[in-house]
mmCIF file of N, CA, C and O in Angstrom:
data_model
loop_
_atom_site.group_PDB
_atom_site.id
_atom_site.type_symbol
_atom_site.label_atom_id
_atom_site.label_comp_id
_atom_site.label_asym_id
_atom_site.label_seq_id
_atom_site.Cartn_x
_atom_site.Cartn_y
_atom_site.Cartn_z
ATOM 1 N N UNK C 350 0.818 -1.198 0.000
ATOM 2 C CA UNK C 350 0.000 0.000 0.000
ATOM 3 C C UNK C 350 0.862 1.262 0.000
ATOM 4 O O UNK C 350 0.517 2.251 -0.607
ATOM 5 N N UNK C 351 1.991 1.231 0.668
ATOM 6 C CA UNK C 351 2.824 2.425 0.750
ATOM 7 C C UNK C 351 3.817 2.543 -0.407
ATOM 8 O O UNK C 351 4.383 3.610 -0.619
ATOM 9 N N UNK C 352 4.014 1.468 -1.153
ATOM 10 C CA UNK C 352 4.963 1.486 -2.265
ATOM 11 C C UNK C 352 4.618 2.551 -3.306
ATOM 12 O O UNK C 352 5.495 3.166 -3.880
ATOM 13 N N UNK C 353 3.358 2.787 -3.570
ATOM 14 C CA UNK C 353 2.948 3.721 -4.617
ATOM 15 C C UNK C 353 2.757 5.153 -4.163
ATOM 16 O O UNK C 353 2.377 6.007 -4.963
ATOM 17 N N UNK C 354 3.021 5.441 -2.908
ATOM 18 C CA UNK C 354 2.824 6.800 -2.404
ATOM 19 C C UNK C 354 3.932 7.713 -2.909
ATOM 20 O O UNK C 354 5.110 7.385 -2.819
ATOM 21 N N UNK C 355 3.541 8.850 -3.456
ATOM 22 C CA UNK C 355 4.536 9.839 -3.845
ATOM 23 C C UNK C 355 3.948 11.230 -3.667
ATOM 24 O O UNK C 355 2.743 11.441 -3.794
ATOM 25 N N UNK C 356 4.832 12.152 -3.333
ATOM 26 C CA UNK C 356 4.462 13.535 -3.087
ATOM 27 C C UNK C 356 3.340 13.628 -2.050
ATOM 28 O O UNK C 356 2.326 14.288 -2.246
ATOM 29 N N UNK C 357 3.548 12.939 -0.948
ATOM 30 C CA UNK C 357 2.577 12.878 0.141
ATOM 31 C C UNK C 357 3.317 13.052 1.454
ATOM 32 O O UNK C 357 4.357 12.421 1.663
ATOM 33 N N UNK C 358 2.802 13.914 2.311
ATOM 34 C CA UNK C 358 3.410 14.107 3.623
ATOM 35 C C UNK C 358 2.424 13.678 4.698
ATOM 36 O O UNK C 358 1.215 13.756 4.527
ATOM 37 N N UNK C 359 2.979 13.217 5.807
ATOM 38 C CA UNK C 359 2.209 12.833 6.974
ATOM 39 C C UNK C 359 2.513 13.839 8.072
ATOM 40 O O UNK C 359 3.685 14.093 8.364
ATOM 41 N N UNK C 360 1.463 14.398 8.671
ATOM 42 C CA UNK C 360 1.639 15.367 9.743
ATOM 43 C C UNK C 360 0.676 15.046 10.878
ATOM 44 O O UNK C 360 -0.310 14.329 10.694
ATOM 45 N N UNK C 361 0.994 15.569 12.042
ATOM 46 C CA UNK C 361 0.069 15.476 13.170
ATOM 47 C C UNK C 361 -0.309 16.881 13.593
ATOM 48 O O UNK C 361 0.499 17.817 13.508
ATOM 49 N N UNK C 362 -1.534 17.019 14.030
ATOM 50 C CA UNK C 362 -2.043 18.260 14.594
ATOM 51 C C UNK C 362 -2.824 17.890 15.843
ATOM 52 O O UNK C 362 -3.277 16.751 15.979
ATOM 53 N N UNK C 363 -2.982 18.837 16.740
ATOM 54 C CA UNK C 363 -3.700 18.549 17.973
ATOM 55 C C UNK C 363 -5.157 18.175 17.720
ATOM 56 O O UNK C 363 -5.638 17.153 18.203
ATOM 57 N N UNK C 364 -5.861 19.035 16.989
ATOM 58 C CA UNK C 364 -7.288 18.823 16.693
ATOM 59 C C UNK C 364 -7.613 19.365 15.309
ATOM 60 O O UNK C 364 -6.888 20.209 14.795
ATOM 61 N N UNK C 365 -8.761 18.954 14.767
ATOM 62 C CA UNK C 365 -9.221 19.573 13.522
ATOM 63 C C UNK C 365 -9.513 21.064 13.744
ATOM 64 O O UNK C 365 -9.653 21.521 14.883
ATOM 65 N N UNK C 366 -9.630 21.808 12.662
ATOM 66 C CA UNK C 366 -9.843 23.254 12.734
ATOM 67 C C UNK C 366 -11.085 23.629 13.540
ATOM 68 O O UNK C 366 -11.113 24.665 14.202
ATOM 69 N N UNK C 367 -12.115 22.768 13.512
ATOM 70 C CA UNK C 367 -13.334 23.091 14.260
ATOM 71 C C UNK C 367 -13.213 22.773 15.749
ATOM 72 O O UNK C 367 -14.143 23.005 16.516
ATOM 73 N N UNK C 368 -12.085 22.220 16.165
ATOM 74 C CA UNK C 368 -11.841 21.933 17.573
ATOM 75 C C UNK C 368 -12.499 20.672 18.103
ATOM 76 O O UNK C 368 -12.377 20.351 19.280
ATOM 77 N N UNK C 369 -13.180 19.930 17.236
ATOM 78 C CA UNK C 369 -13.903 18.739 17.682
ATOM 79 C C UNK C 369 -12.962 17.579 17.959
ATOM 80 O O UNK C 369 -11.799 17.591 17.579
ATOM 81 N N UNK C 370 -13.498 16.573 18.607
ATOM 82 C CA UNK C 370 -12.756 15.333 18.842
ATOM 83 C C UNK C 370 -13.310 14.196 17.984
ATOM 84 O O UNK C 370 -12.995 13.037 18.208
ATOM 85 N N UNK C 371 -14.126 14.537 16.996
ATOM 86 C CA UNK C 371 -14.794 13.527 16.177
ATOM 87 C C UNK C 371 -13.957 12.997 15.017
ATOM 88 O O UNK C 371 -14.170 11.888 14.559
ATOM 89 N N UNK C 372 -13.015 13.772 14.535
ATOM 90 C CA UNK C 372 -12.241 13.398 13.355
ATOM 91 C C UNK C 372 -10.857 12.929 13.778
ATOM 92 O O UNK C 372 -10.131 13.642 14.458
ATOM 93 N N UNK C 373 -10.499 11.710 13.374
ATOM 94 C CA UNK C 373 -9.207 11.129 13.755
ATOM 95 C C UNK C 373 -8.101 11.430 12.752
ATOM 96 O O UNK C 373 -6.939 11.540 13.110
ATOM 97 N N UNK C 374 -8.468 11.543 11.487
ATOM 98 C CA UNK C 374 -7.494 11.794 10.438
ATOM 99 C C UNK C 374 -8.168 12.409 9.234
ATOM 100 O O UNK C 374 -9.396 12.428 9.128
ATOM 101 N N UNK C 375 -7.343 12.921 8.326
ATOM 102 C CA UNK C 375 -7.879 13.584 7.139
ATOM 103 C C UNK C 375 -6.878 13.466 5.999
ATOM 104 O O UNK C 375 -5.669 13.651 6.197
ATOM 105 N N UNK C 376 -7.395 13.154 4.808
ATOM 106 C CA UNK C 376 -6.584 13.197 3.590
ATOM 107 C C UNK C 376 -6.904 14.497 2.880
ATOM 108 O O UNK C 376 -8.067 14.781 2.595
ATOM 109 N N UNK C 377 -5.890 15.286 2.584
ATOM 110 C CA UNK C 377 -6.050 16.536 1.848
ATOM 111 C C UNK C 377 -5.262 16.434 0.557
ATOM 112 O O UNK C 377 -4.031 16.349 0.583
ATOM 113 N N UNK C 378 -5.963 16.408 -0.547
ATOM 114 C CA UNK C 378 -5.285 16.311 -1.830
ATOM 115 C C UNK C 378 -6.236 15.833 -2.903
ATOM 116 O O UNK C 378 -7.448 15.842 -2.733
ATOM 117 N N UNK C 379 -5.656 15.408 -4.000
ATOM 118 C CA UNK C 379 -6.423 14.874 -5.122
ATOM 119 C C UNK C 379 -6.088 13.399 -5.271
ATOM 120 O O UNK C 379 -4.918 13.049 -5.477
ATOM 121 N N UNK C 380 -7.093 12.570 -5.157
ATOM 122 C CA UNK C 380 -6.886 11.121 -5.258
ATOM 123 C C UNK C 380 -6.262 10.757 -6.604
ATOM 124 O O UNK C 380 -6.499 11.434 -7.608
ATOM 125 N N UNK C 381 -5.469 9.698 -6.608
ATOM 126 C CA UNK C 381 -4.829 9.252 -7.850
ATOM 127 C C UNK C 381 -5.832 9.029 -8.970
ATOM 128 O O UNK C 381 -5.542 9.295 -10.136
ATOM 129 N N UNK C 382 -7.013 8.564 -8.626
ATOM 130 C CA UNK C 382 -8.030 8.287 -9.645
ATOM 131 C C UNK C 382 -8.610 9.555 -10.255
ATOM 132 O O UNK C 382 -9.264 9.483 -11.297
ATOM 133 N N UNK C 383 -8.387 10.708 -9.632
ATOM 134 C CA UNK C 383 -8.930 11.973 -10.128
ATOM 135 C C UNK C 383 -7.870 12.878 -10.755
ATOM 136 O O UNK C 383 -8.176 13.985 -11.183
ATOM 137 N N UNK C 384 -6.632 12.437 -10.811
ATOM 138 C CA UNK C 384 -5.548 13.268 -11.346
ATOM 139 C C UNK C 384 -5.392 13.069 -12.846
ATOM 140 O O UNK C 384 -5.381 11.947 -13.332
ATOM 141 N N UNK C 385 -5.235 14.177 -13.542
ATOM 142 C CA UNK C 385 -4.902 14.100 -14.965
ATOM 143 C C UNK C 385 -3.409 13.879 -15.124
ATOM 144 O O UNK C 385 -2.968 13.043 -15.879
ATOM 145 N N UNK C 386 -2.643 14.667 -14.407
ATOM 146 C CA UNK C 386 -1.188 14.549 -14.420
ATOM 147 C C UNK C 386 -0.671 15.117 -13.112
ATOM 148 O O UNK C 386 -1.364 15.814 -12.394
ATOM 149 N N UNK C 387 0.532 14.791 -12.816
ATOM 150 C CA UNK C 387 1.151 15.263 -11.588
ATOM 151 C C UNK C 387 2.523 15.758 -11.956
ATOM 152 O O UNK C 387 3.389 14.975 -12.331
ATOM 153 N N UNK C 388 2.697 17.061 -11.928
ATOM 154 C CA UNK C 388 3.926 17.610 -12.462
ATOM 155 C C UNK C 388 4.821 18.274 -11.442
ATOM 156 O O UNK C 388 4.562 18.274 -10.240
ATOM 157 N N UNK C 389 5.850 18.851 -11.954
ATOM 158 C CA UNK C 389 6.861 19.533 -11.167
ATOM 159 C C UNK C 389 6.246 20.730 -10.438
ATOM 160 O O UNK C 389 5.439 21.462 -10.990
ATOM 161 N N UNK C 390 6.647 20.911 -9.190
ATOM 162 C CA UNK C 390 6.244 22.091 -8.446
ATOM 163 C C UNK C 390 4.917 21.999 -7.723
ATOM 164 O O UNK C 390 4.477 22.976 -7.124
ATOM 165 N N UNK C 391 4.260 20.875 -7.778
ATOM 166 C CA UNK C 391 2.983 20.736 -7.083
ATOM 167 C C UNK C 391 3.228 20.482 -5.608
ATOM 168 O O UNK C 391 4.111 19.707 -5.240
ATOM 169 N N UNK C 392 2.457 21.140 -4.774
ATOM 170 C CA UNK C 392 2.561 20.894 -3.341
ATOM 171 C C UNK C 392 2.133 19.462 -3.048
ATOM 172 O O UNK C 392 1.261 18.916 -3.724
ATOM 173 N N UNK C 393 2.728 18.854 -2.040
ATOM 174 C CA UNK C 393 2.352 17.469 -1.731
ATOM 175 C C UNK C 393 0.956 17.377 -1.126
ATOM 176 O O UNK C 393 0.470 18.322 -0.498
ATOM 177 N N UNK C 394 0.326 16.246 -1.348
ATOM 178 C CA UNK C 394 -0.900 15.928 -0.626
ATOM 179 C C UNK C 394 -0.516 15.720 0.832
ATOM 180 O O UNK C 394 0.654 15.510 1.150
ATOM 181 N N UNK C 395 -1.522 15.755 1.717
ATOM 182 C CA UNK C 395 -1.237 15.597 3.147
ATOM 183 C C UNK C 395 -2.194 14.589 3.771
ATOM 184 O O UNK C 395 -3.363 14.531 3.414
ATOM 185 N N UNK C 396 -1.655 13.826 4.697
ATOM 186 C CA UNK C 396 -2.481 13.026 5.593
ATOM 187 C C UNK C 396 -2.203 13.555 6.985
ATOM 188 O O UNK C 396 -1.062 13.621 7.423
ATOM 189 N N UNK C 397 -3.277 13.989 7.633
ATOM 190 C CA UNK C 397 -3.172 14.570 8.967
ATOM 191 C C UNK C 397 -3.742 13.581 9.975
ATOM 192 O O UNK C 397 -4.843 13.058 9.785
ATOM 193 N N UNK C 398 -2.993 13.314 11.033
ATOM 194 C CA UNK C 398 -3.497 12.554 12.174
ATOM 195 C C UNK C 398 -3.730 13.545 13.309
ATOM 196 O O UNK C 398 -2.867 14.378 13.590
ATOM 197 N N UNK C 399 -4.909 13.452 13.937
ATOM 198 C CA UNK C 399 -5.258 14.370 15.013
ATOM 199 C C UNK C 399 -4.998 13.702 16.361
ATOM 200 O O UNK C 399 -5.657 12.733 16.741
ATOM 201 N N UNK C 400 -4.027 14.234 17.063
ATOM 202 C CA UNK C 400 -3.517 13.643 18.305
ATOM 203 C C UNK C 400 -4.575 13.550 19.405
ATOM 204 O O UNK C 400 -4.780 12.476 19.981
ATOM 205 N N UNK C 401 -5.239 14.633 19.738
ATOM 206 C CA UNK C 401 -6.178 14.617 20.863
ATOM 207 C C UNK C 401 -7.371 13.692 20.629
ATOM 208 O O UNK C 401 -7.750 12.944 21.540
ATOM 209 N N UNK C 402 -7.995 13.690 19.453
ATOM 210 C CA UNK C 402 -9.077 12.723 19.228
ATOM 211 C C UNK C 402 -8.612 11.267 19.327
ATOM 212 O O UNK C 402 -9.323 10.427 19.879
ATOM 213 N N UNK C 403 -7.416 10.981 18.811
ATOM 214 C CA UNK C 403 -6.893 9.615 18.903
ATOM 215 C C UNK C 403 -6.666 9.222 20.362
ATOM 216 O O UNK C 403 -7.009 8.108 20.776
ATOM 217 N N UNK C 404 -6.112 10.127 21.134
ATOM 218 C CA UNK C 404 -5.888 9.839 22.555
ATOM 219 C C UNK C 404 -7.205 9.698 23.318
ATOM 220 O O UNK C 404 -7.300 8.899 24.248
ATOM 221 N N UNK C 405 -8.213 10.446 22.910
ATOM 222 C CA UNK C 405 -9.495 10.434 23.616
ATOM 223 C C UNK C 405 -10.242 9.102 23.477
ATOM 224 O O UNK C 405 -11.021 8.741 24.364
ATOM 225 N N UNK C 406 -9.999 8.378 22.388
ATOM 226 C CA UNK C 406 -10.754 7.131 22.177
ATOM 227 C C UNK C 406 -9.966 5.888 22.546
ATOM 228 O O UNK C 406 -10.458 4.774 22.387
ATOM 229 N N UNK C 407 -8.738 6.068 23.005
ATOM 230 C CA UNK C 407 -7.915 4.911 23.363
ATOM 231 C C UNK C 407 -7.538 4.967 24.834
ATOM 232 O O UNK C 407 -7.446 6.036 25.426
ATOM 233 N N UNK C 408 -7.338 3.781 25.406
ATOM 234 C CA UNK C 408 -7.033 3.701 26.830
ATOM 235 C C UNK C 408 -5.589 3.324 27.131
ATOM 236 O O UNK C 408 -5.136 3.470 28.255
ATOM 237 N N UNK C 409 -4.884 2.819 26.121
ATOM 238 C CA UNK C 409 -3.497 2.423 26.360
ATOM 239 C C UNK C 409 -2.715 2.490 25.051
ATOM 240 O O UNK C 409 -3.277 2.750 23.982
ATOM 241 N N UNK C 410 -1.432 2.258 25.137
ATOM 242 C CA UNK C 410 -0.551 2.392 23.980
ATOM 243 C C UNK C 410 -0.891 1.392 22.872
ATOM 244 O O UNK C 410 -0.833 1.724 21.690
ATOM 245 N N UNK C 411 -1.262 0.175 23.236
ATOM 246 C CA UNK C 411 -1.621 -0.818 22.215
ATOM 247 C C UNK C 411 -2.855 -0.380 21.429
ATOM 248 O O UNK C 411 -2.894 -0.505 20.199
ATOM 249 N N UNK C 412 -3.866 0.118 22.121
ATOM 250 C CA UNK C 412 -5.067 0.615 21.437
ATOM 251 C C UNK C 412 -4.731 1.804 20.549
ATOM 252 O O UNK C 412 -5.255 1.924 19.442
ATOM 253 N N UNK C 413 -3.863 2.683 21.048
ATOM 254 C CA UNK C 413 -3.468 3.850 20.257
ATOM 255 C C UNK C 413 -2.761 3.414 18.978
ATOM 256 O O UNK C 413 -3.064 3.917 17.888
ATOM 257 N N UNK C 414 -1.840 2.471 19.073
ATOM 258 C CA UNK C 414 -1.150 1.949 17.875
ATOM 259 C C UNK C 414 -2.146 1.377 16.873
ATOM 260 O O UNK C 414 -2.047 1.621 15.671
ATOM 261 N N UNK C 415 -3.100 0.585 17.380
ATOM 262 C CA UNK C 415 -4.100 -0.020 16.490
ATOM 263 C C UNK C 415 -4.942 1.051 15.806
ATOM 264 O O UNK C 415 -5.216 0.964 14.602
ATOM 265 N N UNK C 416 -5.354 2.052 16.557
ATOM 266 C CA UNK C 416 -6.207 3.102 15.984
ATOM 267 C C UNK C 416 -5.436 3.953 14.984
ATOM 268 O O UNK C 416 -5.982 4.348 13.949
ATOM 269 N N UNK C 417 -4.173 4.217 15.254
ATOM 270 C CA UNK C 417 -3.351 4.948 14.287
ATOM 271 C C UNK C 417 -3.214 4.129 13.008
ATOM 272 O O UNK C 417 -3.329 4.665 11.901
ATOM 273 N N UNK C 418 -2.999 2.832 13.141
ATOM 274 C CA UNK C 418 -2.892 1.948 11.967
ATOM 275 C C UNK C 418 -4.165 2.014 11.123
ATOM 276 O O UNK C 418 -4.108 2.207 9.905
ATOM 277 N N UNK C 419 -5.309 1.842 11.761
ATOM 278 C CA UNK C 419 -6.592 1.865 11.045
ATOM 279 C C UNK C 419 -6.805 3.227 10.385
ATOM 280 O O UNK C 419 -7.233 3.309 9.228
ATOM 281 N N UNK C 420 -6.494 4.289 11.102
ATOM 282 C CA UNK C 420 -6.680 5.641 10.561
ATOM 283 C C UNK C 420 -5.768 5.875 9.362
ATOM 284 O O UNK C 420 -6.197 6.434 8.348
ATOM 285 N N UNK C 421 -4.519 5.439 9.447
ATOM 286 C CA UNK C 421 -3.605 5.595 8.317
ATOM 287 C C UNK C 421 -4.065 4.790 7.104
ATOM 288 O O UNK C 421 -4.042 5.298 5.979
ATOM 289 N N UNK C 422 -4.494 3.556 7.310
ATOM 290 C CA UNK C 422 -5.008 2.750 6.194
ATOM 291 C C UNK C 422 -6.189 3.463 5.548
ATOM 292 O O UNK C 422 -6.282 3.578 4.318
ATOM 293 N N UNK C 423 -7.089 3.989 6.371
ATOM 294 C CA UNK C 423 -8.278 4.695 5.890
ATOM 295 C C UNK C 423 -7.875 5.903 5.033
ATOM 296 O O UNK C 423 -8.376 6.083 3.915
ATOM 297 N N UNK C 424 -6.970 6.725 5.528
ATOM 298 C CA UNK C 424 -6.586 7.943 4.805
ATOM 299 C C UNK C 424 -5.748 7.631 3.570
ATOM 300 O O UNK C 424 -5.910 8.276 2.529
ATOM 301 N N UNK C 425 -4.874 6.650 3.640
ATOM 302 C CA UNK C 425 -4.105 6.251 2.464
ATOM 303 C C UNK C 425 -5.046 5.707 1.390
ATOM 304 O O UNK C 425 -4.844 5.941 0.191
ATOM 305 N N UNK C 426 -6.086 5.018 1.788
ATOM 306 C CA UNK C 426 -7.072 4.522 0.825
ATOM 307 C C UNK C 426 -7.710 5.687 0.062
ATOM 308 O O UNK C 426 -7.952 5.588 -1.144
ATOM 309 N N UNK C 427 -7.973 6.798 0.748
ATOM 310 C CA UNK C 427 -8.511 7.975 0.059
ATOM 311 C C UNK C 427 -7.518 8.504 -0.981
ATOM 312 O O UNK C 427 -7.916 8.948 -2.055
ATOM 313 N N UNK C 428 -6.233 8.458 -0.681
ATOM 314 C CA UNK C 428 -5.193 8.847 -1.636
ATOM 315 C C UNK C 428 -5.332 8.018 -2.923
ATOM 316 O O UNK C 428 -5.162 8.529 -4.025
ATOM 317 N N UNK C 429 -5.649 6.738 -2.772
ATOM 318 C CA UNK C 429 -5.810 5.852 -3.919
ATOM 319 C C UNK C 429 -7.204 5.916 -4.550
ATOM 320 O O UNK C 429 -7.492 5.183 -5.489
ATOM 321 N N UNK C 430 -8.073 6.778 -4.016
ATOM 322 C CA UNK C 430 -9.392 6.961 -4.619
ATOM 323 C C UNK C 430 -10.476 6.066 -4.058
ATOM 324 O O UNK C 430 -11.563 5.971 -4.636
ATOM 325 N N UNK C 431 -10.234 5.413 -2.955
ATOM 326 C CA UNK C 431 -11.249 4.554 -2.325
ATOM 327 C C UNK C 431 -12.090 5.420 -1.396
ATOM 328 O O UNK C 431 -11.554 6.080 -0.509
ATOM 329 N N UNK C 432 -13.400 5.440 -1.608
ATOM 330 C CA UNK C 432 -14.259 6.314 -0.812
ATOM 331 C C UNK C 432 -14.727 5.632 0.475
ATOM 332 O O UNK C 432 -14.469 4.453 0.711
ATOM 333 N N UNK C 433 -15.410 6.398 1.323
ATOM 334 C CA UNK C 433 -15.845 5.889 2.621
ATOM 335 C C UNK C 433 -16.789 4.696 2.502
ATOM 336 O O UNK C 433 -16.724 3.774 3.314
ATOM 337 N N UNK C 434 -17.668 4.695 1.502
ATOM 338 C CA UNK C 434 -18.576 3.560 1.324
ATOM 339 C C UNK C 434 -17.800 2.266 1.045
ATOM 340 O O UNK C 434 -18.085 1.220 1.623
ATOM 341 N N UNK C 435 -16.813 2.353 0.163
ATOM 342 C CA UNK C 435 -15.990 1.177 -0.137
ATOM 343 C C UNK C 435 -15.193 0.740 1.085
ATOM 344 O O UNK C 435 -15.064 -0.457 1.356
ATOM 345 N N UNK C 436 -14.667 1.707 1.837
ATOM 346 C CA UNK C 436 -13.913 1.384 3.055
ATOM 347 C C UNK C 436 -14.806 0.705 4.068
ATOM 348 O O UNK C 436 -14.390 -0.230 4.759
ATOM 349 N N UNK C 437 -16.034 1.159 4.169
ATOM 350 C CA UNK C 437 -16.975 0.560 5.109
ATOM 351 C C UNK C 437 -17.242 -0.900 4.718
ATOM 352 O O UNK C 437 -17.248 -1.794 5.573
ATOM 353 N N UNK C 438 -17.423 -1.141 3.426
ATOM 354 C CA UNK C 438 -17.637 -2.513 2.938
ATOM 355 C C UNK C 438 -16.444 -3.412 3.239
ATOM 356 O O UNK C 438 -16.604 -4.601 3.505
ATOM 357 N N UNK C 439 -15.257 -2.833 3.210
ATOM 358 C CA UNK C 439 -14.037 -3.591 3.448
ATOM 359 C C UNK C 439 -13.677 -3.701 4.935
ATOM 360 O O UNK C 439 -12.711 -4.362 5.304
ATOM 361 N N UNK C 440 -14.441 -3.013 5.793
ATOM 362 C CA UNK C 440 -14.204 -3.064 7.224
ATOM 363 C C UNK C 440 -13.180 -2.087 7.746
ATOM 364 O O UNK C 440 -12.683 -2.229 8.854
ATOM 365 N N UNK C 441 -12.878 -1.037 6.979
ATOM 366 C CA UNK C 441 -11.876 -0.041 7.380
ATOM 367 C C UNK C 441 -12.481 1.315 7.676
ATOM 368 O O UNK C 441 -11.766 2.305 7.738
ATOM 369 N N UNK C 442 -13.774 1.389 7.857
ATOM 370 C CA UNK C 442 -14.402 2.701 8.149
ATOM 371 C C UNK C 442 -15.089 2.676 9.480
ATOM 372 O O UNK C 442 -15.359 1.659 10.050
#
């Protein structure tokens, strides 16, 4: 899954812009399936993990690792053009 990633950065932020604890991660960019071309000078896409929401739903380090894994798989899937409905069918939403 990570072999095909290019021009993508991973960042962490405390919370989403609205301050909620509901969103664990976010993909910001144009999915591979929607790109015509990808050229020189384009800013990278971003996957953001939100620290406080992730900590709020986990009770220990093992749970946190698992939730980060699931969240990363979910957001990377969006990079590849897989939508939430498909992720839900696959058990990743």
